[in-house]
């Protein structure tokens, strides 16, 4: 663990005082936090890229932050978790949005480049399987059926290949690109050591996937629950059978928060460069992020689920101590396996 840079800390304290002094509206609504207060004198550039799933959260935080600090330019990209980490260990960004934990190879490249980071869990998401609303044959899907549809080049070509009672029509599949953390998470859950089929329509832009499924009766796709919630009038979420309770479960907020929407409930992260945290605008932005993200989720201003208090407290402790490293790669360089709550603990923090 490292202590914050004293100069930056003083700067942040000043910024926080200024923020509090400027903020006459409730902190729970960053979009209205500026009120009619004097503008902040904080200046600088903050660059964020990574998960398109996390992007709506970072965009909402950015919107509230720049109203309070108009002198700070914050750019938010959504090129996918994997692409975001490339930018991150290339030192092109300050914060990397991620819809999965950092991988072993990405962690090694950060180490090689001298990029230390603080790993902050911010919310829960439910990876959502969607079909066209005219699809009246799929009422739920099991993991085994998803494997028939998505695994390997010998996967089902027609719906009738999955279930003989379903239409004798070609399955059109829309998937996030291979640089997406959502693609990685889906592959880990559904394909495990196998590969996903290679004939899917891939795109890093979730809105393209939405239009693809909405425009074809025989299509299927997947992405974060926020994109489904924003397009629920033109898509239908498919209940996924939880293998432990053998019941179909929809990705509602309650089901995601409780873990009942299994195995597709997952944590979302931001990875913050420790070097960037020496800059007052970055520290202030991340503090603002953590002050508001759970409320954004709880009030439905973003379509994600707030973390349990016990887990979010861990995030706050990591940030306050500038505790660098990851909880998901062990000291031997191996990826840790297990539930998120079990892995995201102090004893598992691997810091070099």
Coordinates of C-alpha atoms in Angstrom, one line a residue:
X1 CA 0.0 0.0 0.0
X2 CA 1.1 3.5 -0.7
X3 CA 0.3 6.9 0.8
X4 CA -1.2 9.5 -1.4
X5 CA 1.1 12.2 -2.6
X6 CA 1.0 15.0 0.0
X7 CA 0.8 17.8 -2.5
X8 CA -2.0 16.1 -4.4
X9 CA -3.8 15.4 -1.2
X10 CA -3.7 19.0 -0.2
X11 CA -4.9 19.9 -3.7
X12 CA -7.7 17.4 -3.4
X13 CA -8.7 18.6 0.0
X14 CA -8.9 22.1 -1.4
X15 CA -10.9 20.9 -4.3
X16 CA -13.2 18.9 -2.1
X17 CA -13.8 22.0 0.1
X18 CA -14.5 23.9 -3.0
X19 CA -16.8 21.2 -4.3
X20 CA -18.7 21.2 -1.0
X21 CA -18.9 24.9 -1.0
X22 CA -20.1 25.0 -4.6
X23 CA -22.6 22.2 -4.3
X24 CA -25.9 23.4 -3.0
X25 CA -27.9 20.5 -4.5
X26 CA -28.0 17.0 -3.0
X27 CA -25.0 14.8 -3.8
X28 CA -27.3 12.1 -4.8
X29 CA -27.9 13.7 -8.2
X30 CA -24.6 14.6 -9.9
X31 CA -26.4 15.9 -12.9
X32 CA -27.8 18.8 -10.7
X33 CA -24.9 19.2 -8.3
X34 CA -23.7 22.4 -9.8
X35 CA -26.8 24.4 -8.9
X36 CA -26.1 28.1 -9.2
X37 CA -22.8 28.0 -7.3
X38 CA -19.5 29.6 -8.4
X39 CA -17.4 27.6 -10.8
X40 CA -14.4 25.5 -9.6
X41 CA -10.9 26.6 -10.6
X42 CA -9.8 23.0 -11.0
X43 CA -8.4 22.3 -14.5
X44 CA -6.9 19.4 -16.4
X45 CA -7.6 16.5 -18.7
X46 CA -8.9 13.1 -17.7
X47 CA -8.9 10.3 -20.3
X48 CA -11.1 7.2 -19.8
X49 CA -11.7 4.3 -22.2
X50 CA -12.7 0.6 -22.0
X51 CA -15.9 -1.2 -21.4
X52 CA -19.0 -0.1 -23.4
X53 CA -21.0 -1.6 -20.5
X54 CA -19.4 0.7 -17.9
X55 CA -19.4 3.7 -20.3
X56 CA -23.0 4.8 -19.4
X57 CA -22.0 5.0 -15.7
X58 CA -18.8 7.0 -16.5
X59 CA -20.8 9.2 -18.8
X60 CA -23.3 10.0 -16.1
X61 CA -20.5 10.7 -13.6
X62 CA -18.8 12.9 -16.1
X63 CA -21.9 14.9 -16.8
X64 CA -22.3 15.8 -13.1
X65 CA -18.6 16.4 -12.5
X66 CA -18.0 18.9 -15.4
X67 CA -20.9 21.0 -14.2
X68 CA -19.0 21.5 -10.9
X69 CA -15.6 21.6 -12.5
X70 CA -16.0 23.1 -16.0
X71 CA -12.3 23.6 -16.3
X72 CA -11.7 19.8 -16.4
X73 CA -12.0 18.1 -19.7
X74 CA -13.2 14.5 -19.3
X75 CA -13.3 12.2 -22.3
X76 CA -15.0 8.8 -22.0
X77 CA -14.6 6.1 -24.7
X78 CA -16.2 2.7 -25.0
X79 CA -13.9 0.6 -27.2
X80 CA -14.2 -2.5 -25.0
X81 CA -12.5 -3.8 -21.9
X82 CA -9.6 -5.4 -23.7
X83 CA -9.0 -2.4 -25.9
X84 CA -9.2 -0.2 -22.9
X85 CA -6.5 -2.1 -21.1
X86 CA -4.2 -1.7 -24.1
X87 CA -4.7 2.0 -23.9
X88 CA -4.2 1.9 -20.1
X89 CA -0.8 0.0 -20.1
X90 CA 0.2 2.1 -23.1
X91 CA -0.2 5.1 -20.7
X92 CA -2.7 6.8 -23.0
X93 CA -5.5 6.8 -20.4
X94 CA -5.9 7.6 -16.7
X95 CA -8.8 5.3 -16.0
X96 CA -9.8 2.0 -17.6
X97 CA -13.5 0.9 -17.5
X98 CA -13.8 -2.9 -17.2
X99 CA -16.7 -5.3 -17.3
X100 CA -14.5 -8.1 -16.0
X101 CA -11.4 -8.3 -13.8
X102 CA -8.0 -7.7 -15.4
X103 CA -6.5 -10.7 -17.1
X104 CA -3.1 -12.2 -16.3
X105 CA -1.5 -11.0 -19.6
X106 CA -2.9 -7.5 -19.1
X107 CA -1.6 -7.4 -15.6
X108 CA 1.9 -8.5 -16.8
X109 CA 1.9 -5.8 -19.4
X110 CA 1.0 -3.2 -16.8
X111 CA 3.9 -4.4 -14.7
X112 CA 6.3 -4.3 -17.7
X113 CA 5.2 -0.8 -18.5
X114 CA 5.5 0.4 -14.9
X115 CA 1.8 1.1 -14.7
X116 CA 0.5 0.7 -11.1
X117 CA -3.2 0.9 -10.6
X118 CA -6.0 0.8 -8.0
X119 CA -8.7 -1.7 -8.7
X120 CA -12.2 -0.4 -7.8
X121 CA -15.4 -2.4 -8.0
X122 CA -18.3 0.0 -8.6
X123 CA -21.5 -1.8 -9.4
X124 CA -23.2 -5.1 -10.5
X125 CA -24.4 -5.9 -14.0
X126 CA -26.5 -8.7 -15.4
X127 CA -25.3 -9.9 -18.8
X128 CA -28.6 -10.0 -20.7
X129 CA -29.6 -12.5 -23.4
X130 CA -32.1 -10.8 -25.8
X131 CA -34.2 -12.0 -28.7
X132 CA -36.6 -10.2 -31.1
X133 CA -40.1 -9.5 -29.5
X134 CA -41.7 -11.6 -32.3
X135 CA -39.8 -14.6 -31.1
X136 CA -42.6 -16.6 -29.5
X137 CA -40.8 -20.0 -29.1
X138 CA -38.0 -19.2 -26.7
X139 CA -39.4 -18.9 -23.2
X140 CA -36.2 -19.5 -21.3
X141 CA -32.7 -20.8 -22.1
X142 CA -30.5 -23.2 -20.1
X143 CA -26.7 -23.1 -20.2
X144 CA -26.7 -26.3 -22.2
X145 CA -29.0 -24.6 -24.8
X146 CA -26.8 -21.5 -24.9
X147 CA -23.8 -23.8 -25.5
X148 CA -25.6 -25.4 -28.5
X149 CA -26.2 -21.9 -29.9
X150 CA -22.8 -20.3 -29.2
X151 CA -20.1 -22.9 -28.8
X152 CA -17.6 -23.9 -31.5
X153 CA -18.0 -24.0 -35.3
X154 CA -20.3 -27.0 -35.1
X155 CA -22.9 -25.0 -33.2
X156 CA -26.5 -25.1 -34.1
X157 CA -27.2 -23.3 -37.4
X158 CA -31.0 -23.3 -37.0
X159 CA -33.3 -22.8 -34.1
X160 CA -34.7 -26.4 -34.8
X161 CA -31.1 -27.7 -34.1
X162 CA -31.5 -26.5 -30.5
X163 CA -35.1 -27.7 -30.0
X164 CA -36.9 -29.7 -32.8
X165 CA -40.1 -27.8 -31.9
X166 CA -38.6 -24.5 -32.7
X167 CA -38.6 -22.9 -36.3
X168 CA -36.5 -24.4 -39.0
X169 CA -34.9 -21.0 -39.5
X170 CA -31.3 -19.9 -39.4
X171 CA -30.1 -18.3 -36.1
X172 CA -28.7 -14.8 -36.5
X173 CA -26.3 -14.0 -33.7
X174 CA -25.1 -10.5 -32.6
X175 CA -22.3 -10.4 -30.2
X176 CA -19.9 -7.8 -28.6
X177 CA -16.5 -7.8 -30.3
X178 CA -13.6 -9.9 -29.0
X179 CA -12.1 -6.8 -27.4
X180 CA -15.1 -6.5 -25.1
X181 CA -15.2 -7.7 -21.5
X182 CA -18.8 -8.8 -22.1
X183 CA -17.6 -11.1 -24.8
X184 CA -14.9 -12.4 -22.5
X185 CA -17.3 -12.9 -19.6
X186 CA -19.9 -14.7 -21.8
X187 CA -17.1 -16.9 -23.3
X188 CA -15.9 -17.8 -19.8
X189 CA -19.3 -18.8 -18.6
X190 CA -20.7 -20.5 -21.7
X191 CA -17.7 -21.8 -23.6
X192 CA -15.3 -22.3 -20.7
X193 CA -12.3 -24.0 -22.4
X194 CA -14.1 -24.2 -25.8
X195 CA -14.4 -21.4 -28.3
X196 CA -17.3 -19.3 -29.3
X197 CA -18.5 -19.8 -32.9
X198 CA -16.8 -17.7 -35.5
X199 CA -19.7 -16.8 -37.7
X200 CA -21.4 -14.3 -35.3
X201 CA -21.9 -10.6 -36.2
X202 CA -19.4 -8.9 -33.9
X203 CA -19.5 -5.2 -33.0
X204 CA -18.0 -3.1 -30.1
X205 CA -21.0 -0.8 -30.4
X206 CA -23.9 -2.2 -28.3
X207 CA -26.3 0.0 -30.1
X208 CA -25.5 -1.8 -33.4
X209 CA -26.2 -5.1 -31.6
X210 CA -29.5 -3.8 -30.4
X211 CA -30.6 -2.8 -33.9
X212 CA -29.4 -6.2 -35.2
X213 CA -31.6 -8.2 -32.9
X214 CA -34.5 -5.7 -33.1
X215 CA -34.5 -6.0 -36.9
X216 CA -34.6 -9.7 -37.4
X217 CA -37.2 -12.1 -35.9
X218 CA -34.7 -15.0 -35.8
X219 CA -31.9 -13.2 -34.1
X220 CA -30.3 -13.5 -30.6
X221 CA -27.7 -11.4 -28.9
X222 CA -26.2 -10.3 -25.5
X223 CA -24.9 -7.3 -23.7
X224 CA -25.1 -5.4 -20.4
X225 CA -28.5 -5.0 -18.8
X226 CA -28.4 -1.2 -19.3
X227 CA -28.7 -1.5 -23.1
X228 CA -31.6 -3.9 -22.7
X229 CA -33.3 -1.5 -20.3
X230 CA -32.9 1.4 -22.7
X231 CA -34.4 -0.7 -25.5
X232 CA -37.0 -2.9 -23.8
X233 CA -39.7 -1.8 -26.2
X234 CA -37.9 -3.4 -29.2
X235 CA -36.2 -6.4 -27.5
X236 CA -37.2 -9.2 -25.1
X237 CA -34.9 -10.4 -22.3
X238 CA -34.8 -14.2 -22.1
X239 CA -34.9 -15.7 -18.6
X240 CA -31.8 -17.9 -18.0
X241 CA -32.2 -21.1 -16.0
X242 CA -30.1 -20.8 -12.8
X243 CA -28.4 -24.2 -12.7
X244 CA -28.5 -24.3 -8.8
X245 CA -32.2 -23.8 -8.4
X246 CA -33.2 -25.0 -11.9
X247 CA -35.5 -22.1 -12.4
X248 CA -35.7 -19.4 -15.2
X249 CA -34.6 -16.0 -13.9
X250 CA -34.9 -12.6 -15.5
X251 CA -32.1 -10.0 -15.0
X252 CA -34.1 -7.7 -12.7
X253 CA -32.3 -5.5 -10.2
X254 CA -33.3 -7.7 -7.3
X255 CA -32.2 -10.9 -9.1
X256 CA -28.8 -9.4 -10.1
X257 CA -28.1 -8.0 -6.6
X258 CA -29.0 -11.2 -4.9
X259 CA -27.0 -13.3 -7.3
X260 CA -30.1 -15.3 -8.3
X261 CA -29.5 -14.2 -11.9
X262 CA -26.7 -16.7 -12.1
X263 CA -24.3 -17.3 -13.8
X264 CA -24.6 -13.9 -15.5
X265 CA -24.5 -11.5 -12.6
X266 CA -21.1 -9.8 -12.6
X267 CA -19.1 -6.9 -11.0
X268 CA -18.0 -3.9 -13.0
X269 CA -14.8 -2.0 -12.3
X270 CA -12.8 1.1 -12.9
X271 CA -9.0 0.7 -12.9
X272 CA -7.2 4.0 -12.0
X273 CA -3.6 4.7 -12.7
X274 CA -1.7 5.4 -9.5
X275 CA 0.5 7.9 -11.3
X276 CA -2.6 9.8 -12.6
X277 CA -3.9 9.9 -9.0
X278 CA -1.1 12.3 -8.2
X279 CA -3.1 14.9 -10.3
X280 CA -5.7 16.7 -8.3
X281 CA -8.3 16.6 -11.1
X282 CA -8.1 12.8 -11.3
X283 CA -8.3 12.3 -7.5
X284 CA -11.2 14.6 -7.3
X285 CA -13.0 12.9 -10.2
X286 CA -12.6 9.4 -8.7
X287 CA -13.8 10.7 -5.3
X288 CA -16.8 12.2 -7.0
X289 CA -17.3 8.9 -8.9
X290 CA -17.3 6.8 -5.7
X291 CA -19.5 9.3 -3.8
X292 CA -22.2 9.1 -6.5
X293 CA -22.1 5.8 -8.3
X294 CA -24.1 3.7 -5.8
X295 CA -26.8 6.4 -5.6
X296 CA -27.0 6.6 -9.4
X297 CA -27.7 2.9 -9.4
X298 CA -30.1 3.0 -6.5
X299 CA -32.1 5.8 -8.0
X300 CA -32.2 4.1 -11.5
X301 CA -30.3 6.9 -13.2
X302 CA -28.1 4.2 -14.7
X303 CA -29.5 0.7 -15.3
X304 CA -27.1 -1.2 -13.0
X305 CA -27.2 -2.5 -9.4
X306 CA -25.4 -1.0 -6.5
X307 CA -22.8 -3.2 -4.7
X308 CA -23.6 -4.5 -1.2
X309 CA -22.2 -2.1 1.4
X310 CA -19.6 -4.6 2.6
X311 CA -18.1 -4.9 -0.9
X312 CA -18.3 -1.2 -1.7
X313 CA -16.5 -0.5 1.6
X314 CA -13.6 -2.5 0.3
X315 CA -13.5 -0.3 -2.8
X316 CA -13.5 2.8 -0.6
X317 CA -10.7 1.4 1.5
X318 CA -8.6 0.6 -1.6
X319 CA -9.0 4.1 -3.0
X320 CA -8.3 5.8 0.4
X321 CA -5.1 3.8 0.8
X322 CA -4.2 3.9 -2.9
X323 CA -3.8 0.2 -2.6
X324 CA -2.3 -0.8 -5.9
X325 CA -2.6 -4.3 -7.5
X326 CA -5.2 -6.8 -8.4
X327 CA -7.3 -9.3 -6.4
X328 CA -7.7 -11.6 -9.4
X329 CA -4.1 -12.6 -10.3
X330 CA -2.1 -14.4 -7.6
X331 CA 1.6 -14.0 -6.7
X332 CA 2.4 -16.9 -9.0
X333 CA 0.8 -15.1 -12.0
X334 CA -2.2 -17.4 -12.1
X335 CA -5.8 -16.2 -12.5
X336 CA -7.8 -16.7 -9.3
X337 CA -11.1 -18.7 -9.5
X338 CA -14.1 -18.2 -7.2
X339 CA -16.9 -15.9 -6.4
X340 CA -16.4 -12.2 -6.6
X341 CA -17.2 -11.7 -2.9
X342 CA -14.6 -14.3 -2.0
X343 CA -11.9 -12.9 -4.2
X344 CA -12.3 -9.2 -3.6
X345 CA -10.7 -9.2 -0.1
X346 CA -7.7 -7.6 1.4
X347 CA -5.8 -10.9 1.7
X348 CA -6.1 -11.5 -2.0
X349 CA -4.6 -8.2 -3.1
X350 CA -1.5 -8.9 -5.1
X351 CA 0.6 -5.8 -5.2
X352 CA 4.2 -5.7 -6.4

